[in-house]
mmCIF file of C-alpha atoms in Angstrom:
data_model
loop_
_atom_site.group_PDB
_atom_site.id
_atom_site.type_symbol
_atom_site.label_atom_id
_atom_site.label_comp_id
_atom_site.label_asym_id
_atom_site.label_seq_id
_atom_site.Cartn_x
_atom_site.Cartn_y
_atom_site.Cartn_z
ATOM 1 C CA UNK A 128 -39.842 -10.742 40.674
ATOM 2 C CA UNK A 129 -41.780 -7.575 39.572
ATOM 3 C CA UNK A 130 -41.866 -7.110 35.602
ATOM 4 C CA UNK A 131 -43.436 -4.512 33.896
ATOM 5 C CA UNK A 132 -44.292 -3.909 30.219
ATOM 6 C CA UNK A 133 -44.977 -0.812 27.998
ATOM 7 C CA UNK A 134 -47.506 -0.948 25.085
ATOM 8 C CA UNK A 135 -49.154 1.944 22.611
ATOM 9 C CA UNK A 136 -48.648 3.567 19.498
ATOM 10 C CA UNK A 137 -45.173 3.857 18.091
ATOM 11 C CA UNK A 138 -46.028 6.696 16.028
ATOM 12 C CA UNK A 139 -47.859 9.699 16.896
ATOM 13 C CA UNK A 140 -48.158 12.608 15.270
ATOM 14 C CA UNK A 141 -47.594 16.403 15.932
ATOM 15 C CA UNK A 142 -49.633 17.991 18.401
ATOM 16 C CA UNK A 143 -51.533 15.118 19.111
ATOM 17 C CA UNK A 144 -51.718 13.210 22.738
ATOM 18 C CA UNK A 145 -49.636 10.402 23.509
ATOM 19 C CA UNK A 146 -50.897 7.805 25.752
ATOM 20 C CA UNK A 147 -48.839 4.136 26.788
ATOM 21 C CA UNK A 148 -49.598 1.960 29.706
ATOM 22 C CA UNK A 149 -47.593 0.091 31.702
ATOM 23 C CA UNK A 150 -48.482 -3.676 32.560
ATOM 24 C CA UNK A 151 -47.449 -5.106 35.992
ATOM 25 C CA UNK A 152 -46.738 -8.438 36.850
ATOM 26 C CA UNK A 153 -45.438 -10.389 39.611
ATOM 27 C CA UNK A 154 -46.188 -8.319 42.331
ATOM 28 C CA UNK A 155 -48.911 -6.021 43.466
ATOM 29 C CA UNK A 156 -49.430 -2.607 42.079
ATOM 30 C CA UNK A 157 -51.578 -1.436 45.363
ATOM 31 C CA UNK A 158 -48.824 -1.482 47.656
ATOM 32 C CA UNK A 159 -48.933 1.899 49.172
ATOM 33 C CA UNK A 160 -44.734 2.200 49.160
ATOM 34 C CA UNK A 161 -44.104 1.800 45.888
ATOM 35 C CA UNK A 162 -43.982 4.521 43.387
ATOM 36 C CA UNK A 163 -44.951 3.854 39.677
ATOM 37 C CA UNK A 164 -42.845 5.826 37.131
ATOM 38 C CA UNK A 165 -42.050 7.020 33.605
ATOM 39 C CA UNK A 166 -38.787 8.078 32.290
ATOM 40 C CA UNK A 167 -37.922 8.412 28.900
ATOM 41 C CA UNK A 168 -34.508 9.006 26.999
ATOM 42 C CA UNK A 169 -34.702 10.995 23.664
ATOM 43 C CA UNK A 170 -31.997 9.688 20.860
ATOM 44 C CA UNK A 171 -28.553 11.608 21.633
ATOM 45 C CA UNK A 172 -29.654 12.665 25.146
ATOM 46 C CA UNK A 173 -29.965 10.925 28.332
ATOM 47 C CA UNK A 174 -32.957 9.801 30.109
ATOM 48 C CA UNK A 175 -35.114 12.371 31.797
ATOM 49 C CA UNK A 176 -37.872 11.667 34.479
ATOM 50 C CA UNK A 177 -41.108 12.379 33.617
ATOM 51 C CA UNK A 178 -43.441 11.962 36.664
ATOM 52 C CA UNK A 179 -44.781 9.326 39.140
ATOM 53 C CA UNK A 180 -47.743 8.214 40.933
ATOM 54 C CA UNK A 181 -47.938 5.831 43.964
ATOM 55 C CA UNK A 182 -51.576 3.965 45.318
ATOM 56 C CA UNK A 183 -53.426 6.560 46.786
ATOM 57 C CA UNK A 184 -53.546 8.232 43.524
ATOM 58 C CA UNK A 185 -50.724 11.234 44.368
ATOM 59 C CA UNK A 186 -48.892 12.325 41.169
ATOM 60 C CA UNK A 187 -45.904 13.800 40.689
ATOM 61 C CA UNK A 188 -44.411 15.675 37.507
ATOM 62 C CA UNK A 189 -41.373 16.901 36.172
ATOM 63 C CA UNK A 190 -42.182 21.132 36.212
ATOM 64 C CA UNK A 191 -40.820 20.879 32.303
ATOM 65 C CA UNK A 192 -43.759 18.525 31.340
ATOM 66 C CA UNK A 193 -45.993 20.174 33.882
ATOM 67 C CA UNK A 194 -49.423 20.874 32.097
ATOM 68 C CA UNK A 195 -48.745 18.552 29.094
ATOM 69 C CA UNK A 196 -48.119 14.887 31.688
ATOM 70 C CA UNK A 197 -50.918 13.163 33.329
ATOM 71 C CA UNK A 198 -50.106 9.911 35.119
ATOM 72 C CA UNK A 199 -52.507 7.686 35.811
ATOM 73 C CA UNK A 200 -53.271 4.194 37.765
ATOM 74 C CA UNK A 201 -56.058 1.050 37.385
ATOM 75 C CA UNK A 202 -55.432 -1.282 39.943
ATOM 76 C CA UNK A 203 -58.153 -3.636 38.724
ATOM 77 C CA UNK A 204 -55.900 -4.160 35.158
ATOM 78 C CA UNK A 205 -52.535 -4.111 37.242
ATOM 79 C CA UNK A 206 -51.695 -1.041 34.858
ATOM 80 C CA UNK A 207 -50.587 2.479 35.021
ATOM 81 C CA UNK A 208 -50.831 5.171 32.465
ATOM 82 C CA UNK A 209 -48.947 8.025 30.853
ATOM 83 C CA UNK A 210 -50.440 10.639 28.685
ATOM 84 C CA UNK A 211 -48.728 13.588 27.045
ATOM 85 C CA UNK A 212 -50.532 16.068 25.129
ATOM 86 C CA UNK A 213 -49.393 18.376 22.519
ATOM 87 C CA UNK A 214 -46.767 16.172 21.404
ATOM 88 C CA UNK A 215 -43.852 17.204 19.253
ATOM 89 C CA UNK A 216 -40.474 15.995 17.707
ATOM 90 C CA UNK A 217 -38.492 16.866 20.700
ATOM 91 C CA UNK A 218 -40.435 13.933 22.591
ATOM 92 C CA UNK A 219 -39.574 11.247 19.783
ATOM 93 C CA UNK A 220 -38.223 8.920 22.809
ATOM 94 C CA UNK A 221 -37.354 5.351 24.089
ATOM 95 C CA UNK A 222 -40.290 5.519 27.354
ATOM 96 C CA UNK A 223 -39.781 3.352 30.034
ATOM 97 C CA UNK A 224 -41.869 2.303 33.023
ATOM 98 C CA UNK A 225 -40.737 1.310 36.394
ATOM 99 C CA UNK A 226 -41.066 0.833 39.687
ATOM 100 C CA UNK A 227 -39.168 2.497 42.819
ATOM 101 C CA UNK A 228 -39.344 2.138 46.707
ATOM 102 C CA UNK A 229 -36.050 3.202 46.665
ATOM 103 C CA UNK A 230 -34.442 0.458 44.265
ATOM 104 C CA UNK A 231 -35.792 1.371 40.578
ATOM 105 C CA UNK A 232 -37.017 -1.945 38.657
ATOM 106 C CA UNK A 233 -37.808 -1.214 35.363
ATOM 107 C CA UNK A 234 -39.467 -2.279 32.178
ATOM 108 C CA UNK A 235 -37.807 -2.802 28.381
ATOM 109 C CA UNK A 236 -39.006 0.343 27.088
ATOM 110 C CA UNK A 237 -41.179 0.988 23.929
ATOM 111 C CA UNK A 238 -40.221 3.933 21.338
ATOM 112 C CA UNK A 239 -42.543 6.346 20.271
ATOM 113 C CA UNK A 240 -41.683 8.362 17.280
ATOM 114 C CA UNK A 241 -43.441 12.157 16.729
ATOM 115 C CA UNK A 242 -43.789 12.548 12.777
ATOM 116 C CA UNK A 243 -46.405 13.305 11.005
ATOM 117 C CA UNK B 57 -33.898 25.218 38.490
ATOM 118 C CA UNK B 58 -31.080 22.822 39.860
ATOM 119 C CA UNK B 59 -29.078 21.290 37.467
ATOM 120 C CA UNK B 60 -27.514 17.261 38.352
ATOM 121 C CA UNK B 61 -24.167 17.590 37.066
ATOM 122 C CA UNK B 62 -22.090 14.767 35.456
ATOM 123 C CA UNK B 63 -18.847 14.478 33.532
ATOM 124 C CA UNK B 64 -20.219 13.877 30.143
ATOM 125 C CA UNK B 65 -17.498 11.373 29.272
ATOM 126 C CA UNK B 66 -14.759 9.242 30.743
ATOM 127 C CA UNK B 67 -11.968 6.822 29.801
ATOM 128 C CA UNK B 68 -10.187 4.113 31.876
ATOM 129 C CA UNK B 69 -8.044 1.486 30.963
ATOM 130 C CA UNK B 70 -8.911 -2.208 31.686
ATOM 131 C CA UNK B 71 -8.472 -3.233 34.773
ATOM 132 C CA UNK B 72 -8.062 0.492 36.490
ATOM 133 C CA UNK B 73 -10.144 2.159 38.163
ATOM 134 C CA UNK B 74 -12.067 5.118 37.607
ATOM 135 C CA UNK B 75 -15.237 7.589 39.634
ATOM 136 C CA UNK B 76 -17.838 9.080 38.034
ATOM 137 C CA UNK B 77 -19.523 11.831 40.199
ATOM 138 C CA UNK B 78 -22.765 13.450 40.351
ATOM 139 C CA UNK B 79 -23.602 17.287 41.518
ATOM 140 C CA UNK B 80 -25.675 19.852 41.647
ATOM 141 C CA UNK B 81 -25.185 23.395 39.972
ATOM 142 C CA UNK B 82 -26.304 24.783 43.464
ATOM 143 C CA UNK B 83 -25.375 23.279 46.059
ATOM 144 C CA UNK B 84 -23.960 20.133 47.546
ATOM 145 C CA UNK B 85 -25.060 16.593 47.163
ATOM 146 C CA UNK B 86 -25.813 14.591 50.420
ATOM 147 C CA UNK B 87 -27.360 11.268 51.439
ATOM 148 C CA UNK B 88 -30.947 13.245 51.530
ATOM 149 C CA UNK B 89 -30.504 13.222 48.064
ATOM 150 C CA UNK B 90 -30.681 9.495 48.123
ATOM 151 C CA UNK B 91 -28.512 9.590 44.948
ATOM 152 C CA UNK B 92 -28.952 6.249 43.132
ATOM 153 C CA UNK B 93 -26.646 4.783 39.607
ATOM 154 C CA UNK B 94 -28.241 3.583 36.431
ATOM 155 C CA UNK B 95 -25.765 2.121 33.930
ATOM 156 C CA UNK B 96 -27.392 2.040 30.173
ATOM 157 C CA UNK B 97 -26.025 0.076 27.366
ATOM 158 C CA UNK B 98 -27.433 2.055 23.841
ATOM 159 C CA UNK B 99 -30.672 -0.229 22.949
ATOM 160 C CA UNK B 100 -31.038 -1.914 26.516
ATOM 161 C CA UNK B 101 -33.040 -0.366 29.368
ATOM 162 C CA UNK B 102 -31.417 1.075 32.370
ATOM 163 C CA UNK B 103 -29.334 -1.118 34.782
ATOM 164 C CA UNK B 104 -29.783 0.078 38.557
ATOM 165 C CA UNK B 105 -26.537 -0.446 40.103
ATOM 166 C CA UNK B 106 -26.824 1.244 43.081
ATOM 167 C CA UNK B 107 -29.367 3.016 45.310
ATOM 168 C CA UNK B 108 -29.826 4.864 48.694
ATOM 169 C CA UNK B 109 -26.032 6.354 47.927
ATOM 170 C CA UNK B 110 -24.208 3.112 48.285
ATOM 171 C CA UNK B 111 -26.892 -0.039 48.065
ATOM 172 C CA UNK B 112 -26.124 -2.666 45.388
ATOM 173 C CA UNK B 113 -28.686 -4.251 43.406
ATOM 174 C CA UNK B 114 -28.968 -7.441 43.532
ATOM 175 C CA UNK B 115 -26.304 -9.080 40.722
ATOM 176 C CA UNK B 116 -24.165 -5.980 40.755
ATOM 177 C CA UNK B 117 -20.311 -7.094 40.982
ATOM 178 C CA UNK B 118 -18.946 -5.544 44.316
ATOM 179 C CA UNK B 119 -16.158 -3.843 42.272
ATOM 180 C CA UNK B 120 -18.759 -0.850 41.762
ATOM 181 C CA UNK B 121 -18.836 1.136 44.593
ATOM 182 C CA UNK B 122 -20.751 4.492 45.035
ATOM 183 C CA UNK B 123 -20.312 7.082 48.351
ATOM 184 C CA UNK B 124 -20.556 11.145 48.930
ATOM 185 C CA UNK B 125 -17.113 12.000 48.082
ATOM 186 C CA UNK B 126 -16.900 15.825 49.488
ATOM 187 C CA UNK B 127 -20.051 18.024 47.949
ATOM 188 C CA UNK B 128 -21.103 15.114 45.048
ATOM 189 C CA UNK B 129 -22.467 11.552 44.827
ATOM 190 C CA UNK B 130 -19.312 9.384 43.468
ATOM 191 C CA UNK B 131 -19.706 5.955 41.828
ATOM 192 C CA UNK B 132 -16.790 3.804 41.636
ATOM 193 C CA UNK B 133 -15.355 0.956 39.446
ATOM 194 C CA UNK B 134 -12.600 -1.323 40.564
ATOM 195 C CA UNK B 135 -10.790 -3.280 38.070
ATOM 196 C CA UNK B 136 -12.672 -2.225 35.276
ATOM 197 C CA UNK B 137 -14.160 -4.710 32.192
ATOM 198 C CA UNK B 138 -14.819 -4.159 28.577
ATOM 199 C CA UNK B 139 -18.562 -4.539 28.961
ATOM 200 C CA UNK B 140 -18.178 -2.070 31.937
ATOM 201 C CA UNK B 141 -18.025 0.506 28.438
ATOM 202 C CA UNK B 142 -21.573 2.276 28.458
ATOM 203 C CA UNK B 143 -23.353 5.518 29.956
ATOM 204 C CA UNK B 144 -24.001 5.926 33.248
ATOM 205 C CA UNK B 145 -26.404 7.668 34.998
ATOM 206 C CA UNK B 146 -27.234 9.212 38.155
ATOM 207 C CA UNK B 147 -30.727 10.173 39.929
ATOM 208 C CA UNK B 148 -31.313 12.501 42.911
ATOM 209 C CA UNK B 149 -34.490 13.011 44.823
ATOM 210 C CA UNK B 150 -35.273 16.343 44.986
ATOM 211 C CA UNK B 151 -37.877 16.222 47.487
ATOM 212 C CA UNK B 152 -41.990 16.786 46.887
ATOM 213 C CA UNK B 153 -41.752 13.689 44.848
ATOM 214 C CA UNK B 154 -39.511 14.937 42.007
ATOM 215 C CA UNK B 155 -36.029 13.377 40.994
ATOM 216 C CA UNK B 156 -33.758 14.304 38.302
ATOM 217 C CA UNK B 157 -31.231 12.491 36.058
ATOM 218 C CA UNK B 158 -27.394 14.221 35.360
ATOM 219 C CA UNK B 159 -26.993 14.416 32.038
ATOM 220 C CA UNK B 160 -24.946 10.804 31.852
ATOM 221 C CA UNK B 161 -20.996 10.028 31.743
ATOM 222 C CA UNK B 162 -20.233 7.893 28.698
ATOM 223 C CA UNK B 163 -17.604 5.848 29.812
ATOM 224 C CA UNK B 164 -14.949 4.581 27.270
ATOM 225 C CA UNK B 165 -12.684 1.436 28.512
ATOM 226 C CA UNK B 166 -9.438 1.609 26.706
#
């Protein structure tokens, strides 16, 4: 059974970057179906998909984020990446990882709080 | 840009039974859409109930249901539970490798 854990800052402030990685474990993070995600769900508002990446190193963002969302994978760590630049309050979130071939597995979350 | 449409809150009575739906503010929802059903307790990650319209996850009680029900995604609970009480989400695949969330039904059992 595929588990996945976030980790990084819990604080960040204004206009700075962002960054959390995802840990896989229990199943391979080169399989070439599989699409590696973020989401994240603000407090009071409901969860919103940030982008995706699968193997071969094809990304895919949500056009809101577009510009301000890399996503990024290192098979050798089992890990994948998000970084958001220019932070502000309006992405104080719970961020989630997860997985999808179809059926979405996903990790605990982590929150990150924008404050200076 | 298309907007995934849900009912932003619900009530049902225990044991009834009550469908959420999912659509889009252009448009109608269709198995292309591969509309899948998150339910989120406040503090716990996302639950996938459902996915590829009408899959079960593994675990997931058969009284929820999803299917297209005319021009929107429709997720069904059949007898529902007190710890049924929680927001529920859908997700559509837009194509190019995007998906969206609706903006969540929170459902009330009462």
């Amino acid at each position: 059974q595929v588990q996945l854990k976030e980790s990084g800052p819990g604080l960040v402030k204004p206009s700075e970057t962002l960054s959390l990685t995802c840990t896989v474990s229990g199943g391979s993070i080169s399989r070439t179906d599989y699409h590696w995600g973020w989401i994240r769900r603000p407090p009071g508002k409901g969860l919103e998909w940030i982008g995706s990446i699968i193997y071969s190193g094809s990304t895919y963002y949500n056009p809101s984020l577009r510009g301000r969302v890399t996503v990024s994978v290192d098979t050798s760590n089992s890990q994948f990446s998000l970084t958001l630049t220019s932070v502000t309050a309006a992405d104080t979130a719970v961020y989630y990882c997860a997985r999808t071939n179809s059926e979405w597995y996903w990790g605990q979350g982590t929150l990150v709080t924008v404050s200076s | 840009q298309t907007v995934v449409t849900q009912e932003p809150s619900f009530s049902v009575s225990p044991g009834g039974t009550v469908t959420l739906t999912c659509g889009l503010s252009s448009g109608s929802v269709s198995t292309t859409y591969y509309p899948s059903w998150y339910q989120q307790i406040p503090g716990r990650a996302p639950r996938t109930l459902i996915y590829n319209t009408n899959t079960r996850s593994s675990g997931v009680p058969d009284r929820f249901s999803a299917s297209i029900l005319g021009n929107k995604a429709a997720l069904t609970i059949t007898g529902a539970q007190a710890d049924d009480e929680s927001d529920y989400f859908c997700l559509l695949y837009m194509g190019s490798g995007i998906s969206v969330f609706g903006g969540g039904t929170k459902l009330t059992v009462l």
